[in-house]
mmCIF file of C-alpha atoms in Angstrom:
data_model
loop_
_atom_site.group_PDB
_atom_site.id
_atom_site.type_symbol
_atom_site.label_atom_id
_atom_site.label_comp_id
_atom_site.label_asym_id
_atom_site.label_seq_id
_atom_site.Cartn_x
_atom_site.Cartn_y
_atom_site.Cartn_z
ATOM 1 C CA MET A 1 210.404 -181.507 -11.795
ATOM 2 C CA ASN A 2 211.986 -181.507 -15.253
ATOM 3 C CA LYS A 3 215.456 -182.000 -13.753
ATOM 4 C CA LEU A 4 214.118 -184.888 -11.681
ATOM 5 C CA ARG A 5 212.606 -186.534 -14.729
ATOM 6 C CA THR A 6 215.781 -186.008 -16.733
ATOM 7 C CA GLY A 7 217.897 -187.497 -13.947
ATOM 8 C CA ALA A 8 215.577 -190.483 -13.616
ATOM 9 C CA PHE A 9 215.633 -191.020 -17.365
ATOM 10 C CA HIS A 10 219.441 -190.903 -17.527
ATOM 11 C CA THR A 11 219.721 -193.226 -14.532
ATOM 12 C CA GLY A 12 217.372 -195.697 -16.158
ATOM 13 C CA MET A 13 219.269 -195.578 -19.442
ATOM 14 C CA ILE A 14 222.565 -196.135 -17.645
ATOM 15 C CA LEU A 15 221.148 -199.164 -15.835
ATOM 16 C CA LEU A 16 219.733 -200.585 -19.045
ATOM 17 C CA SER A 17 223.062 -200.013 -20.803
ATOM 18 C CA LEU A 18 224.921 -201.812 -18.036
ATOM 19 C CA LEU A 19 222.379 -204.625 -18.174
ATOM 20 C CA TRP A 20 223.052 -205.028 -21.905
ATOM 21 C CA LEU A 21 226.824 -204.529 -21.681
ATOM 22 C CA GLY A 22 227.254 -206.853 -18.691
ATOM 23 C CA PRO A 23 227.131 -210.161 -20.621
ATOM 24 C CA VAL A 24 229.271 -208.694 -23.422
ATOM 25 C CA ILE A 25 231.973 -207.582 -20.999
ATOM 26 C CA TRP A 26 231.762 -210.920 -19.204
ATOM 27 C CA VAL A 27 232.351 -212.862 -22.441
ATOM 28 C CA VAL A 28 235.267 -210.621 -23.459
ATOM 29 C CA VAL A 29 236.911 -210.954 -20.025
ATOM 30 C CA MET A 30 236.390 -214.726 -19.970
ATOM 31 C CA SER A 31 238.011 -215.016 -23.398
ATOM 32 C CA THR A 32 241.254 -213.618 -21.962
ATOM 33 C CA ARG A 33 241.398 -215.952 -18.947
ATOM 34 C CA SER A 34 243.387 -219.171 -18.827
ATOM 35 C CA PHE A 35 241.771 -222.574 -18.544
ATOM 36 C CA ASP A 36 243.405 -223.221 -15.155
ATOM 37 C CA ASP A 37 242.042 -219.941 -13.799
ATOM 38 C CA ILE A 38 238.479 -220.752 -14.837
ATOM 39 C CA ALA A 39 238.746 -224.362 -13.645
ATOM 40 C CA ALA A 40 240.046 -223.297 -10.246
ATOM 41 C CA HIS A 41 237.804 -220.306 -9.537
ATOM 42 C CA GLY A 42 234.773 -220.689 -11.846
ATOM 43 C CA VAL A 43 233.522 -218.699 -14.825
ATOM 44 C CA GLY A 44 231.856 -216.076 -12.643
ATOM 45 C CA SER A 45 234.893 -215.183 -10.561
ATOM 46 C CA LEU A 46 237.179 -212.213 -11.025
ATOM 47 C CA PRO A 47 239.999 -212.835 -13.515
ATOM 48 C CA ARG A 48 243.376 -213.834 -12.100
ATOM 49 C CA SER A 49 245.140 -214.389 -15.415
ATOM 50 C CA PHE A 50 245.434 -212.882 -18.871
ATOM 51 C CA THR A 51 246.141 -214.651 -22.147
ATOM 52 C CA LEU A 52 245.404 -214.190 -25.819
ATOM 53 C CA ASP A 53 246.270 -217.773 -26.726
ATOM 54 C CA THR A 54 242.552 -218.567 -26.585
ATOM 55 C CA TYR A 55 242.057 -216.484 -29.728
ATOM 56 C CA ARG A 56 244.804 -218.434 -31.491
ATOM 57 C CA GLN A 57 243.147 -221.696 -30.520
ATOM 58 C CA ALA A 58 239.748 -220.547 -31.741
ATOM 59 C CA TRP A 59 241.226 -219.051 -34.918
ATOM 60 C CA THR A 60 243.341 -222.027 -35.995
ATOM 61 C CA ASP A 61 242.409 -225.145 -34.012
ATOM 62 C CA GLY A 62 238.709 -224.282 -33.897
ATOM 63 C CA GLY A 63 238.444 -223.410 -37.603
ATOM 64 C CA GLU A 64 237.160 -219.863 -37.104
ATOM 65 C CA LEU A 65 239.209 -218.595 -40.040
ATOM 66 C CA ARG A 66 237.611 -221.027 -42.472
ATOM 67 C CA ALA A 67 234.157 -220.355 -41.040
ATOM 68 C CA LEU A 68 234.559 -216.585 -41.341
ATOM 69 C CA ILE A 69 235.614 -216.934 -44.975
ATOM 70 C CA ASN A 70 232.536 -219.074 -45.656
ATOM 71 C CA SER A 71 230.317 -216.531 -43.910
ATOM 72 C CA MET A 72 231.688 -213.689 -46.015
ATOM 73 C CA LEU A 73 231.337 -215.766 -49.209
ATOM 74 C CA VAL A 74 227.663 -216.234 -48.338
ATOM 75 C CA THR A 75 226.811 -212.887 -46.746
ATOM 76 C CA VAL A 76 228.294 -210.415 -49.226
ATOM 77 C CA PRO A 77 226.726 -211.931 -52.398
ATOM 78 C CA SER A 78 223.432 -212.494 -50.579
ATOM 79 C CA VAL A 79 223.217 -208.875 -49.433
ATOM 80 C CA LEU A 80 224.166 -207.469 -52.840
ATOM 81 C CA LEU A 81 221.799 -209.752 -54.759
ATOM 82 C CA SER A 82 218.932 -209.233 -52.315
ATOM 83 C CA LEU A 83 219.162 -205.453 -52.282
ATOM 84 C CA GLY A 84 219.796 -205.213 -56.015
ATOM 85 C CA LEU A 85 216.798 -207.360 -56.959
ATOM 86 C CA ALA A 86 214.632 -205.748 -54.284
ATOM 87 C CA ALA A 87 215.521 -202.250 -55.486
ATOM 88 C CA MET A 88 214.593 -203.132 -59.080
ATOM 89 C CA ALA A 89 211.337 -204.767 -57.996
ATOM 90 C CA ALA A 90 210.436 -201.856 -55.709
ATOM 91 C CA PHE A 91 211.180 -199.354 -58.474
ATOM 92 C CA ALA A 92 208.900 -201.159 -60.908
ATOM 93 C CA LEU A 93 206.077 -201.663 -58.399
ATOM 94 C CA SER A 94 206.175 -198.116 -57.028
ATOM 95 C CA ARG A 95 206.767 -195.973 -60.117
ATOM 96 C CA PHE A 96 204.844 -197.777 -62.850
ATOM 97 C CA ARG A 97 201.189 -198.750 -63.192
ATOM 98 C CA ILE A 98 201.595 -202.519 -63.230
ATOM 99 C CA PRO A 99 198.315 -204.473 -63.098
ATOM 100 C CA GLY A 100 197.963 -206.249 -59.749
ATOM 101 C CA ARG A 101 201.062 -204.634 -58.302
ATOM 102 C CA ARG A 102 199.561 -204.567 -54.812
ATOM 103 C CA THR A 103 198.806 -208.282 -55.034
ATOM 104 C CA ILE A 104 202.321 -208.981 -56.277
ATOM 105 C CA LEU A 105 203.813 -207.045 -53.367
ATOM 106 C CA LEU A 106 201.625 -208.860 -50.834
ATOM 107 C CA LEU A 107 202.513 -212.247 -52.308
ATOM 108 C CA MET A 108 206.218 -211.415 -52.082
ATOM 109 C CA LEU A 109 205.779 -210.371 -48.474
ATOM 110 C CA ALA A 110 203.594 -213.379 -47.595
ATOM 111 C CA GLY A 111 206.569 -215.719 -47.752
ATOM 112 C CA ASN A 112 208.089 -213.966 -44.745
ATOM 113 C CA LEU A 113 204.958 -214.591 -42.703
ATOM 114 C CA LEU A 114 205.383 -218.373 -42.833
ATOM 115 C CA PRO A 115 207.269 -219.973 -39.921
ATOM 116 C CA PRO A 116 210.631 -221.077 -41.305
ATOM 117 C CA GLN A 117 210.412 -224.362 -39.393
ATOM 118 C CA ILE A 118 207.685 -225.696 -41.702
ATOM 119 C CA LEU A 119 209.866 -224.982 -44.733
ATOM 120 C CA LEU A 120 213.024 -226.760 -43.574
ATOM 121 C CA ILE A 121 212.292 -230.138 -45.164
ATOM 122 C CA PRO A 122 210.956 -228.729 -48.485
ATOM 123 C CA VAL A 123 213.971 -226.437 -48.817
ATOM 124 C CA ALA A 124 216.407 -229.264 -48.038
ATOM 125 C CA LYS A 125 214.688 -231.617 -50.525
ATOM 126 C CA PHE A 126 214.607 -228.946 -53.221
ATOM 127 C CA SER A 127 218.301 -228.208 -52.770
ATOM 128 C CA GLU A 128 219.024 -231.935 -53.159
ATOM 129 C CA LEU A 129 216.922 -232.161 -56.343
ATOM 130 C CA THR A 130 218.727 -229.194 -57.872
ATOM 131 C CA GLY A 131 222.141 -230.580 -56.947
ATOM 132 C CA LEU A 132 222.978 -227.595 -54.743
ATOM 133 C CA TYR A 133 222.783 -229.364 -51.392
ATOM 134 C CA ASP A 134 225.861 -228.870 -49.208
ATOM 135 C CA THR A 135 227.127 -225.962 -51.293
ATOM 136 C CA LEU A 136 227.373 -222.300 -50.429
ATOM 137 C CA TRP A 137 225.246 -221.528 -53.490
ATOM 138 C CA ALA A 138 222.312 -223.261 -51.831
ATOM 139 C CA LEU A 139 222.616 -221.066 -48.747
ATOM 140 C CA ILE A 140 222.958 -217.931 -50.886
ATOM 141 C CA ALA A 141 219.808 -218.848 -52.824
ATOM 142 C CA VAL A 142 217.861 -219.425 -49.600
ATOM 143 C CA GLN A 143 218.965 -216.154 -48.054
ATOM 144 C CA VAL A 144 218.130 -214.177 -51.194
ATOM 145 C CA GLY A 145 214.788 -215.902 -51.689
ATOM 146 C CA PHE A 146 213.507 -215.433 -48.165
ATOM 147 C CA GLY A 147 214.774 -211.880 -47.763
ATOM 148 C CA LEU A 148 213.672 -210.489 -51.101
ATOM 149 C CA GLY A 149 210.026 -209.941 -50.163
ATOM 150 C CA PHE A 150 210.762 -207.927 -47.023
ATOM 151 C CA TYR A 151 213.438 -205.798 -48.671
ATOM 152 C CA THR A 152 211.128 -205.063 -51.614
ATOM 153 C CA PHE A 153 208.331 -204.071 -49.248
ATOM 154 C CA VAL A 154 210.551 -201.614 -47.359
ATOM 155 C CA LEU A 155 212.129 -200.075 -50.459
ATOM 156 C CA HIS A 156 208.718 -199.843 -52.129
ATOM 157 C CA GLY A 157 207.552 -197.582 -49.297
ATOM 158 C CA PHE A 158 210.548 -195.262 -49.726
ATOM 159 C CA MET A 159 210.359 -195.057 -53.509
ATOM 160 C CA ARG A 160 206.592 -194.620 -53.531
ATOM 161 C CA ASP A 161 206.840 -191.500 -51.375
ATOM 162 C CA LEU A 162 209.431 -189.810 -53.572
ATOM 163 C CA PRO A 163 207.930 -186.899 -55.573
ATOM 164 C CA GLY A 164 206.820 -187.907 -59.042
ATOM 165 C CA GLU A 165 208.123 -184.606 -60.402
ATOM 166 C CA ILE A 166 211.676 -185.897 -59.998
ATOM 167 C CA GLN A 167 211.042 -188.781 -62.353
ATOM 168 C CA GLU A 168 209.148 -186.543 -64.781
ATOM 169 C CA ALA A 169 212.004 -184.032 -64.870
ATOM 170 C CA ALA A 170 214.502 -186.810 -65.581
ATOM 171 C CA THR A 171 212.273 -188.122 -68.369
ATOM 172 C CA ILE A 172 212.026 -184.656 -69.943
ATOM 173 C CA ASP A 173 215.820 -184.413 -69.837
ATOM 174 C CA GLY A 174 215.980 -187.573 -71.941
ATOM 175 C CA ALA A 175 216.781 -190.119 -69.238
ATOM 176 C CA GLY A 176 215.620 -193.671 -69.886
ATOM 177 C CA THR A 177 214.201 -196.092 -67.347
ATOM 178 C CA ALA A 178 217.590 -197.552 -66.498
ATOM 179 C CA GLN A 179 219.122 -194.091 -66.022
ATOM 180 C CA ILE A 180 216.247 -192.959 -63.813
ATOM 181 C CA PHE A 181 216.703 -196.058 -61.670
ATOM 182 C CA THR A 182 220.485 -195.895 -61.323
ATOM 183 C CA LYS A 183 221.068 -192.120 -61.283
ATOM 184 C CA VAL A 184 217.915 -190.822 -59.594
ATOM 185 C CA MET A 185 216.165 -193.464 -57.498
ATOM 186 C CA LEU A 186 219.132 -195.326 -56.059
ATOM 187 C CA PRO A 187 220.914 -192.187 -54.767
ATOM 188 C CA LEU A 188 217.680 -190.935 -53.183
ATOM 189 C CA THR A 189 217.087 -194.275 -51.433
ATOM 190 C CA ARG A 190 220.660 -194.601 -50.175
ATOM 191 C CA PRO A 191 219.676 -194.226 -46.483
ATOM 192 C CA ALA A 192 217.121 -197.012 -46.843
ATOM 193 C CA LEU A 193 219.595 -199.207 -48.720
ATOM 194 C CA ALA A 194 222.261 -198.626 -46.071
ATOM 195 C CA ALA A 195 219.856 -199.451 -43.246
ATOM 196 C CA LEU A 196 218.658 -202.611 -44.993
ATOM 197 C CA GLY A 197 222.221 -203.510 -45.886
ATOM 198 C CA ALA A 198 223.352 -203.338 -42.262
ATOM 199 C CA LEU A 199 220.327 -205.314 -41.081
ATOM 200 C CA SER A 200 220.557 -207.959 -43.787
ATOM 201 C CA PHE A 201 224.304 -208.383 -43.224
ATOM 202 C CA THR A 202 223.650 -209.030 -39.540
ATOM 203 C CA TRP A 203 220.752 -211.418 -40.185
ATOM 204 C CA ILE A 204 222.547 -213.451 -42.839
ATOM 205 C CA PHE A 205 225.923 -213.498 -41.104
ATOM 206 C CA ASN A 206 224.377 -214.700 -37.822
ATOM 207 C CA ASP A 207 221.983 -217.202 -39.408
ATOM 208 C CA LEU A 208 222.042 -220.708 -37.999
ATOM 209 C CA LEU A 209 218.798 -222.370 -39.074
ATOM 210 C CA TRP A 210 219.203 -222.283 -42.852
ATOM 211 C CA ALA A 211 222.921 -223.046 -42.675
ATOM 212 C CA ILE A 212 222.408 -226.364 -40.888
ATOM 213 C CA THR A 213 219.471 -227.125 -43.200
ATOM 214 C CA VAL A 214 221.243 -226.963 -46.565
ATOM 215 C CA LEU A 215 224.839 -227.611 -45.475
ATOM 216 C CA ARG A 216 226.381 -230.775 -44.067
ATOM 217 C CA THR A 217 230.180 -230.810 -44.161
ATOM 218 C CA ASP A 218 232.238 -228.821 -41.685
ATOM 219 C CA ASP A 219 234.362 -227.245 -44.430
ATOM 220 C CA ASN A 220 231.283 -225.415 -45.771
ATOM 221 C CA MET A 221 229.849 -224.251 -42.464
ATOM 222 C CA PRO A 222 229.688 -220.490 -41.778
ATOM 223 C CA VAL A 223 230.670 -218.990 -38.476
ATOM 224 C CA THR A 224 227.476 -219.485 -36.436
ATOM 225 C CA PRO A 225 227.235 -223.268 -36.971
ATOM 226 C CA ALA A 226 231.004 -223.412 -36.496
ATOM 227 C CA LEU A 227 230.499 -222.044 -32.983
ATOM 228 C CA LEU A 228 228.393 -225.111 -32.230
ATOM 229 C CA GLY A 229 231.266 -227.274 -33.431
ATOM 230 C CA LEU A 230 233.636 -225.210 -31.334
ATOM 231 C CA GLN A 231 231.492 -225.903 -28.291
ATOM 232 C CA GLY A 232 231.698 -229.629 -28.995
ATOM 233 C CA GLN A 233 235.443 -229.559 -29.668
ATOM 234 C CA PHE A 234 236.311 -227.444 -26.619
ATOM 235 C CA VAL A 235 233.444 -228.637 -24.447
ATOM 236 C CA SER A 236 235.011 -227.552 -21.161
ATOM 237 C CA SER A 237 237.226 -224.742 -22.462
ATOM 238 C CA TRP A 238 234.820 -221.859 -21.952
ATOM 239 C CA ASN A 239 237.570 -219.342 -22.574
ATOM 240 C CA VAL A 240 238.173 -220.672 -26.105
ATOM 241 C CA ILE A 241 234.431 -220.705 -26.815
ATOM 242 C CA ALA A 242 234.186 -217.120 -25.578
ATOM 243 C CA ALA A 243 237.107 -216.120 -27.804
ATOM 244 C CA GLY A 244 235.363 -217.689 -30.800
ATOM 245 C CA THR A 245 232.205 -215.763 -29.948
ATOM 246 C CA VAL A 246 234.115 -212.476 -29.844
ATOM 247 C CA ILE A 247 235.762 -213.223 -33.192
ATOM 248 C CA ALA A 248 232.372 -214.049 -34.745
ATOM 249 C CA ALA A 249 230.902 -210.764 -33.508
ATOM 250 C CA VAL A 250 233.614 -208.511 -34.944
ATOM 251 C CA PRO A 251 232.386 -208.348 -38.592
ATOM 252 C CA THR A 252 228.794 -207.421 -37.724
ATOM 253 C CA VAL A 253 229.928 -204.787 -35.228
ATOM 254 C CA ALA A 254 232.319 -203.338 -37.806
ATOM 255 C CA VAL A 255 229.568 -203.159 -40.450
ATOM 256 C CA PHE A 256 227.172 -201.458 -38.053
ATOM 257 C CA LEU A 257 229.772 -198.879 -36.998
ATOM 258 C CA ARG A 258 230.667 -198.224 -40.638
ATOM 259 C CA PHE A 259 227.056 -197.644 -41.695
ATOM 260 C CA GLN A 260 225.778 -196.238 -38.408
ATOM 261 C CA ARG A 261 225.116 -192.751 -39.790
ATOM 262 C CA HIS A 262 223.189 -194.077 -42.789
ATOM 263 C CA PHE A 263 221.418 -196.636 -40.609
ATOM 264 C CA VAL A 264 220.103 -194.020 -38.175
ATOM 265 C CA SER A 265 219.113 -191.622 -40.966
ATOM 266 C CA GLY A 266 217.318 -194.424 -42.772
ATOM 267 C CA LEU A 267 215.317 -195.343 -39.696
ATOM 268 C CA ALA A 268 214.516 -191.696 -39.012
ATOM 269 C CA LEU A 269 213.358 -191.166 -42.583
ATOM 270 C CA GLY A 270 211.163 -194.225 -42.351
ATOM 271 C CA ALA A 271 209.671 -193.007 -39.089
ATOM 272 C CA VAL A 272 208.835 -189.612 -40.586
ATOM 273 C CA LYS A 273 207.208 -191.159 -43.628
#
C-alpha cells in the first residue's frame, strides 16, 4: 500500500511538473524558430528550423538591453532600501518596548491590504507634484513604500522569536544598539532576509502596474513594460517576442538559483516558528 501511494504521488508530481514546464519549454523552443517556419506551420507545430537571430533582434532592435538596465537600476536599490529599512523597523518594534508598537506594525501592514488599483491616480498625481514623474526615482520610491510594511511584518516575526538572552549577553559585553543590530540580529535573520530578498527581487523586477503608472517615456521603461512594446513592434513575430520573454526571465531565475538554499531554509524556519 505504501509503495502504491508513493508511486501515485511521484506520478502526480511528474505530471504537475510537466504541466508547469510545458509552456516554458514551448516558449523557449518557439524563440529559436524562424519567422517563416512559424508562419508556414503555426506556433503549435514541431520546429523545423533553428536560429538565435531572434535573441539579437529582441536584444538590440527591441530595446531589451536598455530595459534590463532600467530594471536593474530600479530593482537593486529598491530591494536594498526596502530590506534595510524593514530590518531596522522590525528590530526596533520587536526588541524594544515602544508605546503602540502593535498599532504601528498594523498600520504599516494595512497599506498592503488596499487594492493597488485605487491608488494609481493618487500615486501618479503625487509623483507629478514632487517632480519625480517619469523618473526611475519615482518607481523606486513606490516599490520601497508599498513593500516596506510587508517586509517589516515578516522580519518582525523572526526577530521577535529570537531569544532575549542573546541581546542581553551582547549588552553585557558592551555592545551598543547599532552593534547588536548589525553584528547579532542581522546575521541571525539572514535566512529570512535572503528569502525576502529573492521574493522582492522577483516582484519588483516583474512589476508592470506601477511602472506604467509613474513612467511614460520608452527610454525609462523596465523590462516588463518593454515586453508590451516588443509585442507592438513585432506584432506578428512571435519568435522575437518569445526570445524577449526568455531574456526577461533570466535575471529572476538566476537570483532564485543563487539564493535557493537560503530561500528554502528561510521558508522552513518560518514554518517551524
